[in-house]
């Protein structure tokens, strides 16, 4: 049984919103059509395939656009379901080409999604799995926002749809994709929402829809060890570990989850990850913090920790944020760290900070934009109050 944290609340007095078909797996879609009386059971598989193609291959948002679906069935679909995209509250484009969308999926539910060009085969989309986070990693600005709830599969898939809308990627291209990779590295801990993350990956990777290879989908975790096997078995996704330290004493501070699942447990879980091989390497993410974890001794300790694991190490220059006590390591220090790993045979690219000017870099998502909007609202409220007084 998966470890799913469900904090959503519903009220019997509130009308139920139409189900968005974008978040249903193939099996769920077939059953939904039957339950809603859209088609009889004997025709559900065929009808579901038609609808699936229109949603996930062509990207339509209107049932009337499904030209090979009879009009009476279109009407039944429109009555029972929706294909609506979430509201885009804000869209920003960085000087380096990075794009960030602030997406509102429901009242009070806002998430940020970032597209980074020239990453992976062509470009990577960083998606969120939760609104907020419970892990409180001390170097991460995103982690300062309290958890609101898990995202549904529909809300996860919607992030991909919004990006593909903006990039003009419908129908799904076979070649020359601009969005070639998905990384679950946005807000939240994906393994605390494994059911919805797994369903979203099934939808995103389906060959008759968006059709992104599972080998181009990476799930990053801070180390929810009991869920590692389930993640690999259910999704066949590539694994990334938010590591950042080579000993328990330091990792307890940087990544408090380590107090529950220490490095010995974590490394054992990684070594047992289904499908791990030289062709399916684990990515270790390691943020470079000046005077904290960036010494040559730490680099050598890292080599000892990951010895024998098919892996690469992404070195991430720390992205500063207001109020943090951490600083980014000097560039020469990062290069020296990388050289030690490279010499031992581990690829250790230094991640170029992208989208800093629009607060889209690693660890900067959501919380700062939330503060900005709050300040704007206060200014608007003050102005409105002044207008009332003047009147």
Coordinates of C-alpha atoms in Angstrom, one line a residue:
X1 CA 0.0 0.0 0.0
X2 CA 1.4 3.4 -1.0
X3 CA 2.0 6.2 1.5
X4 CA -0.3 8.9 0.2
X5 CA -0.8 12.1 2.2
X6 CA -4.3 13.4 1.5
X7 CA -5.1 16.7 3.1
X8 CA -7.9 17.8 0.7
X9 CA -11.2 18.7 2.3
X10 CA -14.6 18.6 0.7
X11 CA -18.0 19.6 2.0
X12 CA -21.3 17.8 1.3
X13 CA -22.9 21.2 0.8
X14 CA -20.6 22.2 -2.0
X15 CA -21.6 20.9 -5.5
X16 CA -19.1 18.5 -6.9
X17 CA -17.2 19.9 -9.9
X18 CA -17.2 17.9 -13.1
X19 CA -14.4 15.4 -13.4
X20 CA -11.6 16.5 -15.6
X21 CA -10.9 13.6 -18.0
X22 CA -7.3 14.8 -18.4
X23 CA -6.4 13.2 -15.0
X24 CA -7.9 9.7 -15.6
X25 CA -5.9 6.7 -16.6
X26 CA -7.1 4.6 -19.5
X27 CA -8.9 2.2 -17.3
X28 CA -10.5 5.0 -15.3
X29 CA -11.6 6.8 -18.4
X30 CA -13.3 3.7 -19.8
X31 CA -15.2 3.2 -16.5
X32 CA -16.1 6.9 -16.3
X33 CA -17.8 6.7 -19.7
X34 CA -19.8 3.7 -18.6
X35 CA -20.8 5.2 -15.3
X36 CA -21.9 8.4 -16.9
X37 CA -24.0 6.6 -19.5
X38 CA -21.9 8.1 -22.3
X39 CA -21.6 4.7 -24.0
X40 CA -22.5 1.0 -23.3
X41 CA -19.8 -1.2 -21.7
X42 CA -19.2 -3.1 -25.0
X43 CA -18.2 0.1 -26.7
X44 CA -16.3 1.8 -23.9
X45 CA -12.8 0.6 -24.9
X46 CA -13.1 2.0 -28.4
X47 CA -14.8 5.3 -27.3
X48 CA -12.2 5.8 -24.5
X49 CA -9.4 5.4 -27.1
X50 CA -11.0 8.1 -29.3
X51 CA -11.4 10.5 -26.4
X52 CA -7.9 9.7 -25.1
X53 CA -6.4 10.6 -28.4
X54 CA -8.2 13.9 -28.6
X55 CA -7.2 14.9 -25.1
X56 CA -3.6 13.7 -25.0
X57 CA -2.4 13.7 -28.6
X58 CA -4.3 16.7 -30.0
X59 CA -4.7 18.6 -26.8
X60 CA -8.3 19.7 -27.4
X61 CA -10.2 21.5 -24.6
X62 CA -13.7 21.3 -26.2
X63 CA -15.6 18.1 -26.7
X64 CA -17.1 19.6 -29.9
X65 CA -13.6 19.5 -31.5
X66 CA -13.7 15.7 -31.4
X67 CA -14.7 15.3 -35.0
X68 CA -14.9 11.5 -35.0
X69 CA -17.2 11.4 -32.0
X70 CA -21.0 11.6 -32.6
X71 CA -22.7 14.8 -31.6
X72 CA -25.0 13.1 -29.1
X73 CA -22.0 11.6 -27.4
X74 CA -20.2 15.0 -27.4
X75 CA -23.2 16.5 -25.6
X76 CA -23.2 13.7 -23.0
X77 CA -19.5 14.2 -22.4
X78 CA -19.9 18.0 -22.0
X79 CA -22.7 17.4 -19.6
X80 CA -20.8 15.0 -17.3
X81 CA -17.1 16.0 -17.7
X82 CA -14.7 18.9 -18.4
X83 CA -11.4 19.3 -20.3
X84 CA -10.8 22.9 -19.0
X85 CA -7.3 24.0 -18.4
X86 CA -6.5 25.7 -15.1
X87 CA -6.2 29.4 -14.8
X88 CA -2.7 30.9 -15.7
X89 CA -2.3 33.6 -13.1
X90 CA 1.0 34.7 -14.3
X91 CA 3.4 33.8 -17.1
X92 CA 7.1 35.0 -17.1
X93 CA 9.9 34.5 -19.5
X94 CA 13.5 34.8 -18.3
X95 CA 16.3 36.4 -20.3
X96 CA 17.8 32.9 -20.7
X97 CA 14.6 31.5 -22.2
X98 CA 13.3 29.8 -19.1
X99 CA 9.5 30.0 -18.8
X100 CA 7.5 30.0 -15.5
X101 CA 3.8 29.7 -15.1
X102 CA 1.8 30.4 -11.9
X103 CA -1.2 28.1 -12.2
X104 CA -4.4 28.2 -10.2
X105 CA -6.1 24.9 -10.3
X106 CA -8.7 25.6 -7.6
X107 CA -9.5 28.5 -5.2
X108 CA -6.5 28.9 -3.0
X109 CA -4.5 26.2 -4.9
X110 CA -1.6 27.7 -6.8
X111 CA 1.5 26.0 -8.1
X112 CA 4.5 27.0 -10.2
X113 CA 5.8 25.1 -13.2
X114 CA 9.0 25.9 -15.0
X115 CA 10.2 25.0 -18.5
X116 CA 13.9 25.0 -19.0
X117 CA 15.2 25.0 -22.6
X118 CA 18.3 23.1 -23.7
X119 CA 18.0 20.5 -20.8
X120 CA 17.8 16.8 -21.5
X121 CA 17.3 16.1 -25.2
X122 CA 15.6 19.5 -25.9
X123 CA 13.9 21.0 -22.9
X124 CA 12.7 19.9 -19.4
X125 CA 9.6 20.8 -17.5
X126 CA 9.9 21.0 -13.8
X127 CA 6.5 20.0 -12.3
X128 CA 5.1 20.1 -8.8
X129 CA 3.4 17.3 -6.9
X130 CA 2.1 19.1 -3.8
X131 CA 1.1 22.6 -2.9
X132 CA 3.8 23.5 -0.4
X133 CA 6.0 21.0 1.4
X134 CA 6.4 19.2 4.7
X135 CA 10.2 18.5 4.6
X136 CA 11.6 21.9 5.7
X137 CA 15.0 21.5 4.1
X138 CA 16.9 24.4 5.5
X139 CA 18.5 25.6 2.3
X140 CA 15.3 25.5 0.2
X141 CA 13.1 28.6 -0.1
X142 CA 10.2 26.5 -1.5
X143 CA 10.3 24.5 1.7
X144 CA 9.3 27.5 3.8
X145 CA 5.8 27.3 2.5
X146 CA 3.5 25.0 4.5
X147 CA 1.9 22.1 2.9
X148 CA -1.7 22.8 1.7
X149 CA -2.5 19.5 0.0
X150 CA -1.5 16.9 -2.6
X151 CA -2.0 17.6 -6.2
X152 CA -4.3 15.3 -8.1
X153 CA -3.2 13.5 -11.2
X154 CA -5.3 15.9 -13.3
X155 CA -3.5 18.9 -11.7
X156 CA -0.1 17.3 -12.4
X157 CA -1.0 16.5 -16.0
X158 CA -2.4 20.0 -16.4
X159 CA 1.1 21.5 -15.8
X160 CA 2.3 19.5 -18.8
X161 CA -0.7 20.6 -20.9
X162 CA -0.2 24.3 -20.0
X163 CA 3.5 24.1 -21.1
X164 CA 2.6 22.3 -24.3
X165 CA -0.1 24.9 -25.1
X166 CA 2.5 27.7 -24.7
X167 CA 5.2 25.8 -26.7
X168 CA 2.8 24.9 -29.5
X169 CA 3.4 21.1 -29.0
X170 CA 0.0 19.8 -30.2
X171 CA -0.5 17.4 -31.7
X172 CA 2.2 15.4 -30.0
X173 CA 5.3 15.5 -32.2
X174 CA 7.3 12.4 -32.9
X175 CA 10.5 14.3 -33.4
X176 CA 11.9 17.8 -32.7
X177 CA 10.1 18.1 -29.4
X178 CA 10.8 21.3 -27.4
X179 CA 9.5 19.6 -24.3
X180 CA 11.4 16.3 -24.1
X181 CA 11.9 15.6 -20.4
X182 CA 9.7 15.8 -17.3
X183 CA 11.3 16.2 -13.8
X184 CA 9.3 16.0 -10.6
X185 CA 11.5 18.5 -8.9
X186 CA 9.0 21.3 -8.2
X187 CA 7.1 21.9 -5.1
X188 CA 6.5 19.0 -2.7
X189 CA 7.8 15.5 -2.1
X190 CA 6.5 13.2 -4.9
X191 CA 6.7 10.0 -2.8
X192 CA 4.2 11.4 -0.3
X193 CA 1.8 11.6 -3.2
X194 CA 2.8 8.4 -5.1
X195 CA -0.7 7.4 -6.2
X196 CA -1.4 10.6 -8.1
X197 CA 2.2 10.9 -9.4
X198 CA 2.1 7.3 -10.6
X199 CA -1.2 7.9 -12.5
X200 CA 0.1 11.1 -14.0
X201 CA 3.2 9.3 -15.3
X202 CA 1.1 6.6 -16.8
X203 CA -0.9 9.3 -18.6
X204 CA 2.1 11.3 -19.7
X205 CA 4.0 8.3 -21.0
X206 CA 1.2 6.6 -22.9
X207 CA 2.3 6.0 -26.5
X208 CA -1.0 7.2 -28.0
X209 CA -1.0 10.5 -26.1
X210 CA 1.8 12.8 -24.9
X211 CA 4.1 9.8 -25.4
X212 CA 7.1 10.8 -23.4
X213 CA 9.4 7.9 -22.6
X214 CA 9.6 6.9 -19.0
X215 CA 13.3 7.1 -19.3
X216 CA 12.8 10.8 -19.8
X217 CA 10.8 11.2 -16.7
X218 CA 12.7 11.7 -13.5
X219 CA 11.3 11.7 -10.0
X220 CA 13.3 13.4 -7.3
X221 CA 12.9 12.5 -3.6
X222 CA 14.5 13.6 -0.4
X223 CA 14.6 10.0 0.7
X224 CA 11.2 8.5 1.6
X225 CA 12.8 5.1 1.7
X226 CA 9.8 2.8 2.1
X227 CA 8.3 4.1 -1.2
X228 CA 11.4 3.7 -3.4
X229 CA 10.6 0.2 -4.5
X230 CA 7.0 1.1 -5.2
X231 CA 8.1 4.1 -7.3
X232 CA 10.4 2.0 -9.4
X233 CA 7.9 -0.8 -9.8
X234 CA 4.9 1.3 -10.6
X235 CA 6.5 4.0 -12.8
X236 CA 9.8 2.8 -14.1
X237 CA 10.8 6.5 -13.8
X238 CA 14.4 7.6 -13.5
X239 CA 15.4 8.2 -9.9
X240 CA 17.0 11.4 -8.4
X241 CA 18.0 11.8 -4.8
X242 CA 18.1 15.1 -3.1
X243 CA 21.3 14.2 -1.1
X244 CA 23.3 17.4 -0.2
X245 CA 25.4 15.8 2.6
X246 CA 27.6 12.7 3.1
X247 CA 27.1 12.2 6.9
X248 CA 24.0 11.9 9.0
X249 CA 24.9 14.8 11.4
X250 CA 24.9 17.3 8.5
X251 CA 22.1 15.8 6.5
X252 CA 19.9 15.9 9.7
X253 CA 20.2 19.7 9.5
X254 CA 20.0 20.2 5.7
X255 CA 17.3 17.5 5.0
X256 CA 15.4 16.8 8.3
X257 CA 13.8 13.7 6.7
X258 CA 17.2 12.1 7.3
X259 CA 16.3 11.8 11.0
X260 CA 13.6 9.3 10.0
X261 CA 15.4 7.5 7.1
X262 CA 19.2 7.9 7.6
X263 CA 21.9 7.6 5.0
X264 CA 22.5 3.9 5.6
X265 CA 18.8 3.1 5.0
X266 CA 18.6 5.5 2.1
X267 CA 21.6 4.0 0.3
X268 CA 20.3 0.5 0.8
X269 CA 17.0 1.5 -0.7
X270 CA 18.8 3.1 -3.7
X271 CA 20.9 0.1 -4.4
X272 CA 17.7 -2.0 -4.5
X273 CA 15.8 0.4 -6.8
X274 CA 14.1 -1.6 -9.6
X275 CA 15.9 -1.3 -13.0
X276 CA 19.0 0.5 -11.7
X277 CA 21.9 -0.1 -14.2
X278 CA 24.5 1.8 -16.2
X279 CA 21.7 2.7 -18.7
X280 CA 19.4 3.8 -15.9
X281 CA 21.7 5.7 -13.5
X282 CA 20.6 7.4 -10.3
X283 CA 21.1 11.1 -10.2
X284 CA 22.4 12.5 -6.9
X285 CA 21.5 16.2 -6.4
X286 CA 24.0 18.1 -4.3
X287 CA 23.6 21.8 -3.6
X288 CA 26.9 23.6 -3.1
X289 CA 26.9 25.5 0.2
X290 CA 29.9 27.6 1.1
X291 CA 31.9 26.3 4.0
X292 CA 29.2 23.7 4.7
X293 CA 29.5 20.7 2.3
X294 CA 31.9 21.8 -0.4
X295 CA 35.3 20.7 0.8
X296 CA 37.6 18.2 -1.0
X297 CA 37.1 15.9 2.0
X298 CA 33.3 16.0 1.4
X299 CA 33.8 15.1 -2.2
X300 CA 35.9 12.1 -1.3
X301 CA 33.3 11.1 1.3
X302 CA 30.6 11.4 -1.4
X303 CA 32.6 9.0 -3.6
X304 CA 32.8 6.5 -0.8
X305 CA 29.0 6.8 -0.1
X306 CA 27.9 6.1 -3.7
X307 CA 30.6 3.6 -4.5
X308 CA 29.3 0.9 -6.8
X309 CA 26.0 2.7 -7.7
X310 CA 25.5 3.5 -11.4
X311 CA 25.2 7.2 -10.9
X312 CA 25.9 10.8 -11.8
X313 CA 26.1 13.8 -9.5
X314 CA 24.4 17.1 -10.3
X315 CA 26.2 19.9 -8.5
X316 CA 23.8 22.7 -7.9
X317 CA 25.1 26.2 -7.1
X318 CA 23.0 27.5 -4.2
X319 CA 20.3 30.0 -5.1
X320 CA 20.2 32.6 -2.3
X321 CA 17.0 33.9 -1.0
X322 CA 16.1 36.6 1.6
X323 CA 16.7 35.5 5.2
X324 CA 18.8 32.5 4.4
X325 CA 22.0 31.9 6.4
X326 CA 23.6 30.0 3.5
X327 CA 25.9 31.2 0.7
X328 CA 26.8 29.7 -2.6
X329 CA 30.2 28.1 -2.8
X330 CA 32.8 29.9 -4.9
X331 CA 33.0 28.8 -8.5
X332 CA 36.6 27.5 -8.1
X333 CA 35.5 25.5 -5.1
X334 CA 32.6 23.9 -7.1
X335 CA 35.0 23.1 -10.0
X336 CA 37.5 21.5 -7.6
X337 CA 34.7 19.4 -6.1
X338 CA 33.5 18.3 -9.6
X339 CA 37.1 17.4 -10.6
X340 CA 37.4 15.0 -7.8
X341 CA 34.2 13.2 -8.8
X342 CA 35.1 13.3 -12.5
X343 CA 38.5 11.7 -11.8
X344 CA 36.8 8.8 -10.1
X345 CA 34.6 8.2 -13.1
X346 CA 31.4 9.9 -12.1
X347 CA 29.8 12.5 -14.4
X348 CA 29.3 15.6 -12.3
X349 CA 27.9 18.4 -14.3
X350 CA 27.6 21.8 -12.6
X351 CA 24.0 22.9 -13.1
X352 CA 23.9 26.4 -14.6
X353 CA 21.4 28.5 -12.6
X354 CA 18.4 29.2 -14.9
X355 CA 15.6 31.6 -14.5
X356 CA 16.9 33.4 -11.4
X357 CA 15.6 36.7 -12.7
X358 CA 12.0 35.4 -12.6
X359 CA 12.5 33.4 -9.4
X360 CA 12.4 30.1 -11.3
X361 CA 15.7 28.6 -10.2
X362 CA 16.0 25.5 -8.1
X363 CA 14.6 26.1 -4.6
X364 CA 12.9 29.4 -5.4
X365 CA 9.5 28.3 -6.5
X366 CA 6.2 29.8 -5.3
X367 CA 7.0 31.3 -1.9
X368 CA 8.6 34.5 -3.2
X369 CA 5.9 35.1 -5.8
X370 CA 3.4 34.6 -3.0
X371 CA 5.0 37.4 -1.0
X372 CA 5.0 39.7 -4.0
X373 CA 1.3 39.2 -4.7
X374 CA 0.5 39.6 -1.0
X375 CA 2.3 43.0 -1.0
X376 CA 0.4 44.0 -4.1
X377 CA -2.9 43.1 -2.5
X378 CA -2.0 45.1 0.6
X379 CA -1.2 48.1 -1.6
X380 CA -4.5 47.7 -3.5
X381 CA -6.4 47.4 -0.2
X382 CA -4.7 50.5 1.2
X383 CA -5.5 52.4 -2.0
X384 CA -9.1 51.3 -1.8
X385 CA -9.4 52.4 1.8
X386 CA -8.0 55.8 0.9
X387 CA -10.6 56.1 -1.8
X388 CA -13.4 55.3 0.6
X389 CA -12.1 57.9 3.1
X390 CA -11.8 60.6 0.5
X391 CA -15.4 59.9 -0.6

